[in-house]
mmCIF file of N, CA and C in Angstrom:
data_model
loop_
_atom_site.group_PDB
_atom_site.id
_atom_site.type_symbol
_atom_site.label_atom_id
_atom_site.label_comp_id
_atom_site.label_asym_id
_atom_site.label_seq_id
_atom_site.Cartn_x
_atom_site.Cartn_y
_atom_site.Cartn_z
ATOM 1 N N MET A 25 -15.738 -12.592 -11.999
ATOM 2 C CA MET A 25 -16.605 -11.906 -13.016
ATOM 3 C C MET A 25 -17.303 -11.270 -11.843
ATOM 4 N N SER A 26 -18.193 -9.840 -13.029
ATOM 5 C CA SER A 26 -18.542 -9.152 -12.322
ATOM 6 C C SER A 26 -20.399 -9.596 -12.198
ATOM 7 N N GLN A 27 -21.569 -9.877 -11.208
ATOM 8 C CA GLN A 27 -22.471 -9.870 -11.823
ATOM 9 C C GLN A 27 -23.030 -8.623 -11.980
ATOM 10 N N LYS A 28 -24.103 -7.810 -13.842
ATOM 11 C CA LYS A 28 -25.211 -6.774 -13.355
ATOM 12 C C LYS A 28 -26.483 -8.015 -13.620
ATOM 13 N N ASN A 29 -27.414 -6.672 -12.913
ATOM 14 C CA ASN A 29 -28.140 -6.972 -13.577
ATOM 15 C C ASN A 29 -29.253 -6.670 -14.748
ATOM 16 N N LYS A 30 -30.249 -6.284 -15.192
ATOM 17 C CA LYS A 30 -31.033 -5.731 -16.277
ATOM 18 C C LYS A 30 -30.384 -3.504 -16.956
ATOM 19 N N ALA A 31 -30.289 -3.556 -15.683
ATOM 20 C CA ALA A 31 -30.033 -1.742 -16.418
ATOM 21 C C ALA A 31 -27.794 -1.765 -16.387
ATOM 22 N N GLY A 32 -27.709 -2.794 -16.096
ATOM 23 C CA GLY A 32 -26.277 -2.766 -16.253
ATOM 24 C C GLY A 32 -25.913 -2.143 -15.166
ATOM 25 N N ASP A 33 -26.257 -2.484 -13.744
ATOM 26 C CA ASP A 33 -24.922 -2.369 -12.597
ATOM 27 C C ASP A 33 -24.670 -3.526 -12.306
ATOM 28 N N ILE A 34 -24.125 -3.520 -11.908
ATOM 29 C CA ILE A 34 -22.618 -4.110 -10.765
ATOM 30 C C ILE A 34 -23.396 -4.468 -9.652
ATOM 31 N N VAL A 35 -24.252 -5.419 -9.573
ATOM 32 C CA VAL A 35 -24.782 -5.913 -8.563
ATOM 33 C C VAL A 35 -24.370 -7.118 -7.604
ATOM 34 N N GLY A 36 -23.357 -7.733 -8.026
ATOM 35 C CA GLY A 36 -22.089 -8.686 -6.950
ATOM 36 C C GLY A 36 -20.801 -9.563 -8.092
ATOM 37 N N VAL A 37 -19.706 -10.452 -7.320
ATOM 38 C CA VAL A 37 -19.683 -11.379 -7.894
ATOM 39 C C VAL A 37 -19.750 -12.310 -7.650
ATOM 40 N N GLU A 38 -18.540 -13.413 -9.403
ATOM 41 C CA GLU A 38 -18.743 -14.577 -8.852
ATOM 42 C C GLU A 38 -17.077 -15.077 -8.951
ATOM 43 N N TYR A 39 -16.626 -15.422 -8.547
ATOM 44 C CA TYR A 39 -15.328 -16.353 -7.945
ATOM 45 C C TYR A 39 -15.392 -17.909 -7.821
ATOM 46 N N ARG A 40 -14.087 -17.724 -7.888
ATOM 47 C CA ARG A 40 -14.416 -19.102 -7.763
ATOM 48 C C ARG A 40 -13.015 -19.660 -6.681
ATOM 49 N N GLU A 41 -12.972 -20.661 -5.242
ATOM 50 C CA GLU A 41 -13.027 -20.683 -4.624
ATOM 51 C C GLU A 41 -11.578 -21.495 -4.510
ATOM 52 N N LYS A 42 -10.652 -21.173 -4.154
ATOM 53 C CA LYS A 42 -9.467 -21.685 -4.429
ATOM 54 C C LYS A 42 -9.026 -23.672 -3.849
ATOM 55 N N HIS A 43 -9.622 -23.277 -2.810
ATOM 56 C CA HIS A 43 -9.134 -24.481 -2.327
ATOM 57 C C HIS A 43 -10.321 -25.920 -3.139
ATOM 58 N N THR A 44 -11.618 -24.984 -2.711
ATOM 59 C CA THR A 44 -12.303 -26.697 -4.089
ATOM 60 C C THR A 44 -12.939 -25.773 -4.735
ATOM 61 N N GLY A 45 -12.069 -25.184 -6.089
ATOM 62 C CA GLY A 45 -13.234 -24.557 -6.903
ATOM 63 C C GLY A 45 -14.258 -24.587 -7.656
ATOM 64 N N ILE A 46 -15.390 -24.032 -6.523
ATOM 65 C CA ILE A 46 -16.586 -24.444 -6.520
ATOM 66 C C ILE A 46 -16.850 -23.071 -7.319
ATOM 67 N N LEU A 47 -17.361 -22.517 -7.852
ATOM 68 C CA LEU A 47 -17.886 -21.055 -8.559
ATOM 69 C C LEU A 47 -18.735 -21.175 -7.693
ATOM 70 N N LYS A 48 -19.075 -19.412 -6.823
ATOM 71 C CA LYS A 48 -19.339 -19.052 -5.907
ATOM 72 C C LYS A 48 -19.372 -17.754 -6.671
ATOM 73 N N THR A 49 -20.926 -16.653 -6.221
ATOM 74 C CA THR A 49 -21.954 -15.845 -6.339
ATOM 75 C C THR A 49 -21.748 -14.837 -4.423
ATOM 76 N N ILE A 50 -21.831 -13.699 -4.961
ATOM 77 C CA ILE A 50 -21.247 -12.726 -3.718
ATOM 78 C C ILE A 50 -22.319 -11.062 -4.255
ATOM 79 N N LYS A 51 -23.676 -11.860 -4.027
ATOM 80 C CA LYS A 51 -24.988 -10.304 -4.145
ATOM 81 C C LYS A 51 -24.744 -8.957 -3.216
ATOM 82 N N ALA A 52 -24.428 -8.057 -2.894
ATOM 83 C CA ALA A 52 -24.671 -6.689 -2.236
ATOM 84 C C ALA A 52 -25.394 -6.358 -2.914
ATOM 85 N N ASN A 53 -25.819 -4.750 -1.961
ATOM 86 C CA ASN A 53 -26.577 -3.725 -2.611
ATOM 87 C C ASN A 53 -25.424 -2.037 -3.100
ATOM 88 N N LEU A 54 -24.055 -2.145 -2.928
ATOM 89 C CA LEU A 54 -22.902 -1.757 -2.675
ATOM 90 C C LEU A 54 -22.308 -2.906 -2.862
ATOM 91 N N THR A 55 -21.240 -2.878 -4.532
ATOM 92 C CA THR A 55 -20.349 -3.362 -4.416
ATOM 93 C C THR A 55 -18.585 -2.227 -5.114
ATOM 94 N N VAL A 56 -17.699 -2.559 -3.818
ATOM 95 C CA VAL A 56 -16.388 -1.828 -3.993
ATOM 96 C C VAL A 56 -15.810 -2.723 -4.764
ATOM 97 N N VAL A 57 -15.120 -2.448 -5.702
ATOM 98 C CA VAL A 57 -14.026 -3.189 -6.478
ATOM 99 C C VAL A 57 -12.333 -2.841 -6.257
ATOM 100 N N ALA A 58 -11.823 -3.033 -5.418
ATOM 101 C CA ALA A 58 -10.318 -1.725 -4.660
ATOM 102 C C ALA A 58 -9.002 -3.455 -5.787
ATOM 103 N N ASP A 59 -8.927 -3.187 -6.896
ATOM 104 C CA ASP A 59 -7.644 -4.147 -7.552
ATOM 105 C C ASP A 59 -6.252 -3.700 -7.440
ATOM 106 N N GLY A 60 -6.392 -2.292 -6.754
ATOM 107 C CA GLY A 60 -5.048 -1.456 -7.367
ATOM 108 C C GLY A 60 -5.544 -1.264 -9.122
ATOM 109 N N CYS A 61 -3.421 -1.078 -9.800
ATOM 110 C CA CYS A 61 -3.310 -0.634 -11.214
ATOM 111 C C CYS A 61 -3.127 -1.405 -11.662
ATOM 112 N N PHE A 62 -3.299 -2.617 -10.990
ATOM 113 C CA PHE A 62 -3.145 -4.116 -11.740
ATOM 114 C C PHE A 62 -4.210 -4.969 -11.568
ATOM 115 N N SER A 63 -4.907 -3.954 -11.639
ATOM 116 C CA SER A 63 -6.837 -4.465 -12.077
ATOM 117 C C SER A 63 -6.895 -5.900 -12.487
ATOM 118 N N ARG A 64 -7.727 -7.044 -13.093
ATOM 119 C CA ARG A 64 -8.422 -7.566 -13.149
ATOM 120 C C ARG A 64 -9.483 -7.177 -13.982
ATOM 121 N N PHE A 65 -10.365 -6.518 -12.509
ATOM 122 C CA PHE A 65 -12.004 -5.765 -12.717
ATOM 123 C C PHE A 65 -12.016 -4.877 -13.996
ATOM 124 N N ARG A 66 -10.377 -4.512 -14.005
ATOM 125 C CA ARG A 66 -10.673 -2.869 -14.463
ATOM 126 C C ARG A 66 -11.240 -2.481 -15.708
ATOM 127 N N LYS A 67 -10.918 -3.012 -16.209
ATOM 128 C CA LYS A 67 -11.065 -3.930 -18.005
ATOM 129 C C LYS A 67 -13.021 -4.119 -18.808
ATOM 130 N N ASP A 68 -13.562 -4.430 -17.097
ATOM 131 C CA ASP A 68 -15.182 -4.868 -16.550
ATOM 132 C C ASP A 68 -16.036 -3.608 -16.217
ATOM 133 N N LEU A 69 -14.478 -2.346 -15.941
ATOM 134 C CA LEU A 69 -15.777 -1.548 -15.663
ATOM 135 C C LEU A 69 -15.262 -0.155 -15.668
ATOM 136 N N VAL A 70 -14.376 -0.273 -16.499
ATOM 137 C CA VAL A 70 -13.656 0.823 -16.938
ATOM 138 C C VAL A 70 -12.910 1.141 -18.242
ATOM 139 N N ALA A 71 -14.259 2.211 -18.849
ATOM 140 C CA ALA A 71 -13.327 1.993 -20.350
ATOM 141 C C ALA A 71 -11.618 2.716 -20.639
ATOM 142 N N ALA A 72 -11.348 4.172 -19.194
ATOM 143 C CA ALA A 72 -10.651 5.073 -19.000
ATOM 144 C C ALA A 72 -9.591 4.753 -18.864
ATOM 145 N N PRO A 73 -8.328 4.620 -19.221
ATOM 146 C CA PRO A 73 -7.217 4.268 -19.277
ATOM 147 C C PRO A 73 -6.569 5.022 -17.949
ATOM 148 N N VAL A 74 -5.478 3.830 -16.924
ATOM 149 C CA VAL A 74 -5.071 3.584 -16.390
ATOM 150 C C VAL A 74 -4.657 4.811 -15.757
ATOM 151 N N SER A 75 -4.591 5.416 -14.547
ATOM 152 C CA SER A 75 -3.632 7.238 -14.175
ATOM 153 C C SER A 75 -3.042 6.173 -12.725
ATOM 154 N N VAL A 76 -1.648 6.187 -12.157
ATOM 155 C CA VAL A 76 -0.643 6.030 -11.255
ATOM 156 C C VAL A 76 -0.771 7.456 -10.302
ATOM 157 N N TRP A 77 -1.181 7.517 -9.925
ATOM 158 C CA TRP A 77 -0.838 9.106 -9.084
ATOM 159 C C TRP A 77 0.197 8.735 -7.844
ATOM 160 N N SER A 78 0.164 8.135 -7.372
ATOM 161 C CA SER A 78 1.335 7.208 -6.701
ATOM 162 C C SER A 78 1.785 6.241 -6.024
ATOM 163 N N ASN A 79 3.347 4.991 -5.409
ATOM 164 C CA ASN A 79 2.852 4.628 -5.782
ATOM 165 C C ASN A 79 3.362 4.218 -3.747
ATOM 166 N N PHE A 80 3.054 2.762 -2.983
ATOM 167 C CA PHE A 80 3.489 3.014 -1.292
ATOM 168 C C PHE A 80 5.026 1.966 -2.182
ATOM 169 N N VAL A 81 5.498 2.214 -1.213
ATOM 170 C CA VAL A 81 6.705 1.870 -1.122
ATOM 171 C C VAL A 81 7.968 1.427 0.471
ATOM 172 N N GLY A 82 7.128 0.149 0.475
ATOM 173 C CA GLY A 82 7.431 -0.315 2.163
ATOM 174 C C GLY A 82 9.059 -1.140 3.093
ATOM 175 N N LEU A 83 9.569 -0.620 2.871
ATOM 176 C CA LEU A 83 10.850 -0.443 4.264
ATOM 177 C C LEU A 83 10.106 -1.560 5.597
ATOM 178 N N ILE A 84 11.275 -2.626 5.207
ATOM 179 C CA ILE A 84 11.545 -3.549 7.372
ATOM 180 C C ILE A 84 12.317 -2.898 7.637
ATOM 181 N N MET A 85 12.989 -2.189 9.278
ATOM 182 C CA MET A 85 13.628 -1.520 9.108
ATOM 183 C C MET A 85 13.944 -2.622 10.862
ATOM 184 N N HIS A 86 14.862 -2.069 11.905
ATOM 185 C CA HIS A 86 15.406 -3.102 12.826
ATOM 186 C C HIS A 86 14.933 -1.923 13.646
ATOM 187 N N ASN A 87 15.054 -2.243 14.539
ATOM 188 C CA ASN A 87 15.477 -1.575 16.576
ATOM 189 C C ASN A 87 14.828 0.036 15.685
ATOM 190 N N VAL A 88 13.594 -0.001 15.846
ATOM 191 C CA VAL A 88 13.153 1.163 14.964
ATOM 192 C C VAL A 88 12.218 1.374 16.536
ATOM 193 N N PRO A 89 13.589 2.855 17.443
ATOM 194 C CA PRO A 89 12.559 3.505 17.645
ATOM 195 C C PRO A 89 11.125 3.496 18.081
ATOM 196 N N GLN A 90 9.420 3.410 19.104
ATOM 197 C CA GLN A 90 7.754 3.387 18.796
ATOM 198 C C GLN A 90 7.880 4.233 19.629
ATOM 199 N N LEU A 91 6.953 5.488 19.682
ATOM 200 C CA LEU A 91 6.218 6.321 20.351
ATOM 201 C C LEU A 91 5.533 5.932 21.163
ATOM 202 N N ALA A 92 4.895 4.537 20.941
ATOM 203 C CA ALA A 92 3.762 3.806 21.548
ATOM 204 C C ALA A 92 4.132 2.248 21.592
ATOM 205 N N VAL A 93 4.551 1.341 22.099
ATOM 206 C CA VAL A 93 4.174 -0.340 21.640
ATOM 207 C C VAL A 93 3.381 -0.531 20.982
ATOM 208 N N GLY A 94 3.435 -1.251 19.312
ATOM 209 C CA GLY A 94 1.913 -1.414 19.781
ATOM 210 C C GLY A 94 0.686 -1.633 18.894
ATOM 211 N N HIS A 95 1.450 0.742 18.560
ATOM 212 C CA HIS A 95 0.376 1.305 18.208
ATOM 213 C C HIS A 95 1.041 2.071 16.015
ATOM 214 N N ALA A 96 0.485 1.743 15.631
ATOM 215 C CA ALA A 96 0.873 2.746 14.230
ATOM 216 C C ALA A 96 0.386 4.235 14.534
ATOM 217 N N GLU A 97 2.131 4.252 13.447
ATOM 218 C CA GLU A 97 1.840 5.720 13.962
ATOM 219 C C GLU A 97 1.323 6.966 11.737
ATOM 220 N N ILE A 98 1.361 7.897 11.634
ATOM 221 C CA ILE A 98 0.634 7.601 10.786
ATOM 222 C C ILE A 98 1.920 8.975 10.691
ATOM 223 N N VAL A 99 2.670 9.962 9.918
ATOM 224 C CA VAL A 99 2.811 10.805 9.482
ATOM 225 C C VAL A 99 2.202 11.129 8.599
ATOM 226 N N LEU A 100 2.084 12.513 8.743
ATOM 227 C CA LEU A 100 1.682 13.230 6.832
ATOM 228 C C LEU A 100 2.878 14.384 5.969
ATOM 229 N N GLY A 101 3.089 13.439 5.592
ATOM 230 C CA GLY A 101 4.038 14.696 4.425
ATOM 231 C C GLY A 101 4.347 15.078 4.056
ATOM 232 N N ASN A 102 5.185 15.654 3.486
ATOM 233 C CA ASN A 102 5.323 17.276 1.580
ATOM 234 C C ASN A 102 4.896 16.422 0.738
ATOM 235 N N SER A 103 5.172 14.906 0.348
ATOM 236 C CA SER A 103 4.124 14.582 -0.446
ATOM 237 C C SER A 103 3.052 13.176 -0.050
ATOM 238 N N GLY A 104 3.145 13.162 0.683
ATOM 239 C CA GLY A 104 1.991 12.133 0.736
ATOM 240 C C GLY A 104 1.699 11.609 2.253
ATOM 241 N N PRO A 105 0.667 10.512 2.727
ATOM 242 C CA PRO A 105 1.135 9.881 4.038
ATOM 243 C C PRO A 105 2.759 9.197 4.000
ATOM 244 N N ILE A 106 2.110 8.908 5.019
ATOM 245 C CA ILE A 106 3.879 7.629 5.819
ATOM 246 C C ILE A 106 3.367 7.078 7.192
ATOM 247 N N LEU A 107 3.489 5.619 6.595
ATOM 248 C CA LEU A 107 2.757 4.700 8.077
ATOM 249 C C LEU A 107 4.271 3.425 8.358
ATOM 250 N N ILE A 108 4.153 3.864 9.864
ATOM 251 C CA ILE A 108 5.023 3.091 10.375
ATOM 252 C C ILE A 108 4.546 2.149 11.526
ATOM 253 N N TYR A 109 5.110 1.166 11.716
ATOM 254 C CA TYR A 109 4.001 0.043 12.737
ATOM 255 C C TYR A 109 4.772 -0.789 13.012
ATOM 256 N N GLN A 110 5.238 -1.487 14.289
ATOM 257 C CA GLN A 110 5.524 -2.696 13.821
ATOM 258 C C GLN A 110 4.457 -4.028 14.178
ATOM 259 N N ILE A 111 5.834 -4.900 13.260
ATOM 260 C CA ILE A 111 5.505 -5.635 12.784
ATOM 261 C C ILE A 111 5.480 -7.249 13.299
ATOM 262 N N SER A 112 6.638 -6.756 14.578
ATOM 263 C CA SER A 112 7.117 -7.835 15.187
ATOM 264 C C SER A 112 8.389 -7.505 16.683
ATOM 265 N N SER A 113 8.522 -7.970 17.123
ATOM 266 C CA SER A 113 9.516 -7.029 18.591
ATOM 267 C C SER A 113 10.074 -6.464 18.208
ATOM 268 N N THR A 114 11.075 -6.307 16.596
ATOM 269 C CA THR A 114 11.832 -6.590 16.805
ATOM 270 C C THR A 114 12.071 -5.102 14.478
ATOM 271 N N CYS A 115 10.842 -5.197 14.423
ATOM 272 C CA CYS A 115 10.871 -5.521 12.958
ATOM 273 C C CYS A 115 9.079 -4.703 13.029
ATOM 274 N N THR A 116 10.451 -3.036 11.987
ATOM 275 C CA THR A 116 9.025 -2.529 11.988
ATOM 276 C C THR A 116 8.851 -2.582 10.627
ATOM 277 N N ARG A 117 7.203 -2.203 10.016
ATOM 278 C CA ARG A 117 7.312 -1.771 8.421
ATOM 279 C C ARG A 117 6.914 0.167 8.748
ATOM 280 N N ILE A 118 7.724 0.610 7.888
ATOM 281 C CA ILE A 118 7.140 2.037 7.076
ATOM 282 C C ILE A 118 7.066 2.007 5.578
ATOM 283 N N LEU A 119 5.201 1.831 5.837
ATOM 284 C CA LEU A 119 4.929 2.973 3.988
ATOM 285 C C LEU A 119 4.590 3.936 3.694
ATOM 286 N N ILE A 120 5.309 4.111 2.674
ATOM 287 C CA ILE A 120 6.374 5.432 1.873
ATOM 288 C C ILE A 120 6.054 5.917 0.489
ATOM 289 N N ASP A 121 4.124 6.949 1.108
ATOM 290 C CA ASP A 121 3.862 7.405 -0.785
ATOM 291 C C ASP A 121 4.724 8.287 -1.106
ATOM 292 N N VAL A 122 5.033 7.429 -2.866
ATOM 293 C CA VAL A 122 6.115 8.356 -3.351
ATOM 294 C C VAL A 122 5.347 8.937 -4.399
ATOM 295 N N PRO A 123 4.935 10.037 -5.007
ATOM 296 C CA PRO A 123 4.523 10.454 -6.283
ATOM 297 C C PRO A 123 4.348 10.197 -7.391
ATOM 298 N N GLU A 124 3.643 10.122 -8.419
ATOM 299 C CA GLU A 124 3.319 9.465 -9.639
ATOM 300 C C GLU A 124 4.819 8.679 -9.499
ATOM 301 N N LYS A 125 6.119 9.220 -10.837
ATOM 302 C CA LYS A 125 6.758 7.786 -10.566
ATOM 303 C C LYS A 125 7.874 7.892 -9.807
ATOM 304 N N LEU A 126 8.769 6.806 -9.633
ATOM 305 C CA LEU A 126 9.528 5.885 -8.550
ATOM 306 C C LEU A 126 10.875 6.617 -8.793
ATOM 307 N N PRO A 127 11.275 7.364 -8.362
ATOM 308 C CA PRO A 127 12.566 7.616 -7.998
ATOM 309 C C PRO A 127 14.021 6.728 -8.634
ATOM 310 N N LEU A 128 14.878 7.379 -9.486
ATOM 311 C CA LEU A 128 15.722 6.148 -10.011
ATOM 312 C C LEU A 128 16.901 5.734 -9.129
ATOM 313 N N ASP A 129 16.660 6.390 -7.993
ATOM 314 C CA ASP A 129 18.408 6.278 -7.072
ATOM 315 C C ASP A 129 16.644 6.789 -5.194
ATOM 316 N N MET A 130 16.738 4.973 -4.727
ATOM 317 C CA MET A 130 15.410 4.897 -3.810
ATOM 318 C C MET A 130 16.084 5.667 -2.672
ATOM 319 N N LYS A 131 16.952 5.477 -2.558
ATOM 320 C CA LYS A 131 18.045 5.397 -1.560
ATOM 321 C C LYS A 131 17.835 6.820 -0.718
ATOM 322 N N GLU A 132 18.324 7.446 -2.410
ATOM 323 C CA GLU A 132 18.889 8.971 -2.375
ATOM 324 C C GLU A 132 17.465 9.919 -2.271
ATOM 325 N N TYR A 133 16.748 8.873 -2.294
ATOM 326 C CA TYR A 133 14.829 9.910 -1.845
ATOM 327 C C TYR A 133 14.882 9.781 -0.754
ATOM 328 N N LEU A 134 14.636 8.562 -0.408
ATOM 329 C CA LEU A 134 14.331 8.307 0.931
ATOM 330 C C LEU A 134 15.749 9.597 2.067
ATOM 331 N N LYS A 135 16.891 9.675 2.286
ATOM 332 C CA LYS A 135 17.310 9.911 2.896
ATOM 333 C C LYS A 135 16.971 11.350 2.938
ATOM 334 N N THR A 136 16.994 12.039 1.230
ATOM 335 C CA THR A 136 17.334 13.588 1.070
ATOM 336 C C THR A 136 15.318 13.854 2.241
ATOM 337 N N ASN A 137 14.004 12.760 1.254
ATOM 338 C CA ASN A 137 12.674 13.285 1.080
ATOM 339 C C ASN A 137 12.238 13.157 2.299
ATOM 340 N N THR A 138 11.942 11.768 2.632
ATOM 341 C CA THR A 138 11.479 10.829 3.769
ATOM 342 C C THR A 138 11.619 11.065 5.026
ATOM 343 N N ALA A 139 13.159 10.591 5.288
ATOM 344 C CA ALA A 139 13.165 10.721 6.445
ATOM 345 C C ALA A 139 13.628 11.828 7.272
ATOM 346 N N PRO A 140 13.926 13.157 6.996
ATOM 347 C CA PRO A 140 13.998 14.616 7.916
ATOM 348 C C PRO A 140 11.463 14.832 8.031
ATOM 349 N N GLN A 141 11.540 14.456 7.226
ATOM 350 C CA GLN A 141 10.266 13.942 7.913
ATOM 351 C C GLN A 141 9.384 13.563 9.352
ATOM 352 N N LEU A 142 10.479 12.491 9.235
ATOM 353 C CA LEU A 142 10.728 11.116 10.506
ATOM 354 C C LEU A 142 10.089 11.799 11.501
ATOM 355 N N PRO A 143 9.924 11.580 12.684
ATOM 356 C CA PRO A 143 9.667 11.666 14.493
ATOM 357 C C PRO A 143 11.799 12.648 14.855
ATOM 358 N N ASP A 144 11.574 13.126 15.420
ATOM 359 C CA ASP A 144 13.339 12.510 15.816
ATOM 360 C C ASP A 144 13.682 11.692 16.470
ATOM 361 N N TYR A 145 12.806 10.796 17.512
ATOM 362 C CA TYR A 145 13.376 10.207 17.325
ATOM 363 C C TYR A 145 13.865 8.894 16.455
ATOM 364 N N MET A 146 13.171 9.110 15.589
ATOM 365 C CA MET A 146 13.598 7.626 14.362
ATOM 366 C C MET A 146 14.073 7.986 13.853
ATOM 367 N N LYS A 147 14.804 8.784 13.463
ATOM 368 C CA LYS A 147 16.108 9.556 11.782
ATOM 369 C C LYS A 147 16.785 8.961 11.825
ATOM 370 N N LYS A 148 18.141 8.141 13.253
ATOM 371 C CA LYS A 148 19.221 7.609 13.949
ATOM 372 C C LYS A 148 18.844 7.039 13.741
ATOM 373 N N THR A 149 17.789 5.805 13.813
ATOM 374 C CA THR A 149 17.317 5.462 12.938
ATOM 375 C C THR A 149 17.926 4.839 12.048
ATOM 376 N N ILE A 150 16.470 5.281 11.647
ATOM 377 C CA ILE A 150 16.250 5.392 9.861
ATOM 378 C C ILE A 150 17.214 5.973 8.695
ATOM 379 N N HIS A 151 18.216 6.048 8.996
ATOM 380 C CA HIS A 151 19.469 6.660 8.620
ATOM 381 C C HIS A 151 20.383 5.733 8.502
ATOM 382 N N GLY A 152 20.313 5.216 9.422
ATOM 383 C CA GLY A 152 21.534 4.450 10.060
ATOM 384 C C GLY A 152 21.034 3.533 8.936
ATOM 385 N N GLY A 153 19.749 2.477 8.140
ATOM 386 C CA GLY A 153 19.620 1.376 7.674
ATOM 387 C C GLY A 153 19.209 1.625 6.706
ATOM 388 N N ILE A 154 19.732 2.739 6.037
ATOM 389 C CA ILE A 154 19.298 3.442 4.908
ATOM 390 C C ILE A 154 20.708 3.290 4.120
ATOM 391 N N LYS A 155 21.619 3.773 4.951
ATOM 392 C CA LYS A 155 23.304 3.491 4.210
ATOM 393 C C LYS A 155 23.972 2.197 3.843
ATOM 394 N N THR A 156 22.764 1.224 5.251
ATOM 395 C CA THR A 156 23.049 -0.371 5.073
ATOM 396 C C THR A 156 22.581 -0.827 3.863
ATOM 397 N N ARG A 157 21.767 -0.255 3.259
ATOM 398 C CA ARG A 157 20.536 -1.103 2.856
ATOM 399 C C ARG A 157 21.114 -1.009 0.697
#
């Protein structure tokens, strides 16, 4: 729950500690709440209807070649950023910003829109992974 001062400005939040159930308060000069499109806080903060401009789609791919092991790669794609990073020695997570509504055929979208924008050294592995999923 948000904490407000006399002017109605949000100056902090109250929360219940998960393991103890104790109610705690955190106050700050600046309070930022980021809870996504399914926010529990939005109704207390904003009267306007929710607008969803894009969605992140996540893939976990195996044995994807990396430009620099242990470093993330960002592709500034035509429709938004694509974030690529290893989560284990053999698994790579790829987060793709998909504008507006999610396509009905995600496999086709990934093949035709996302894969062509990826670095050449990844394309063969990504195409193979999309076909088998």
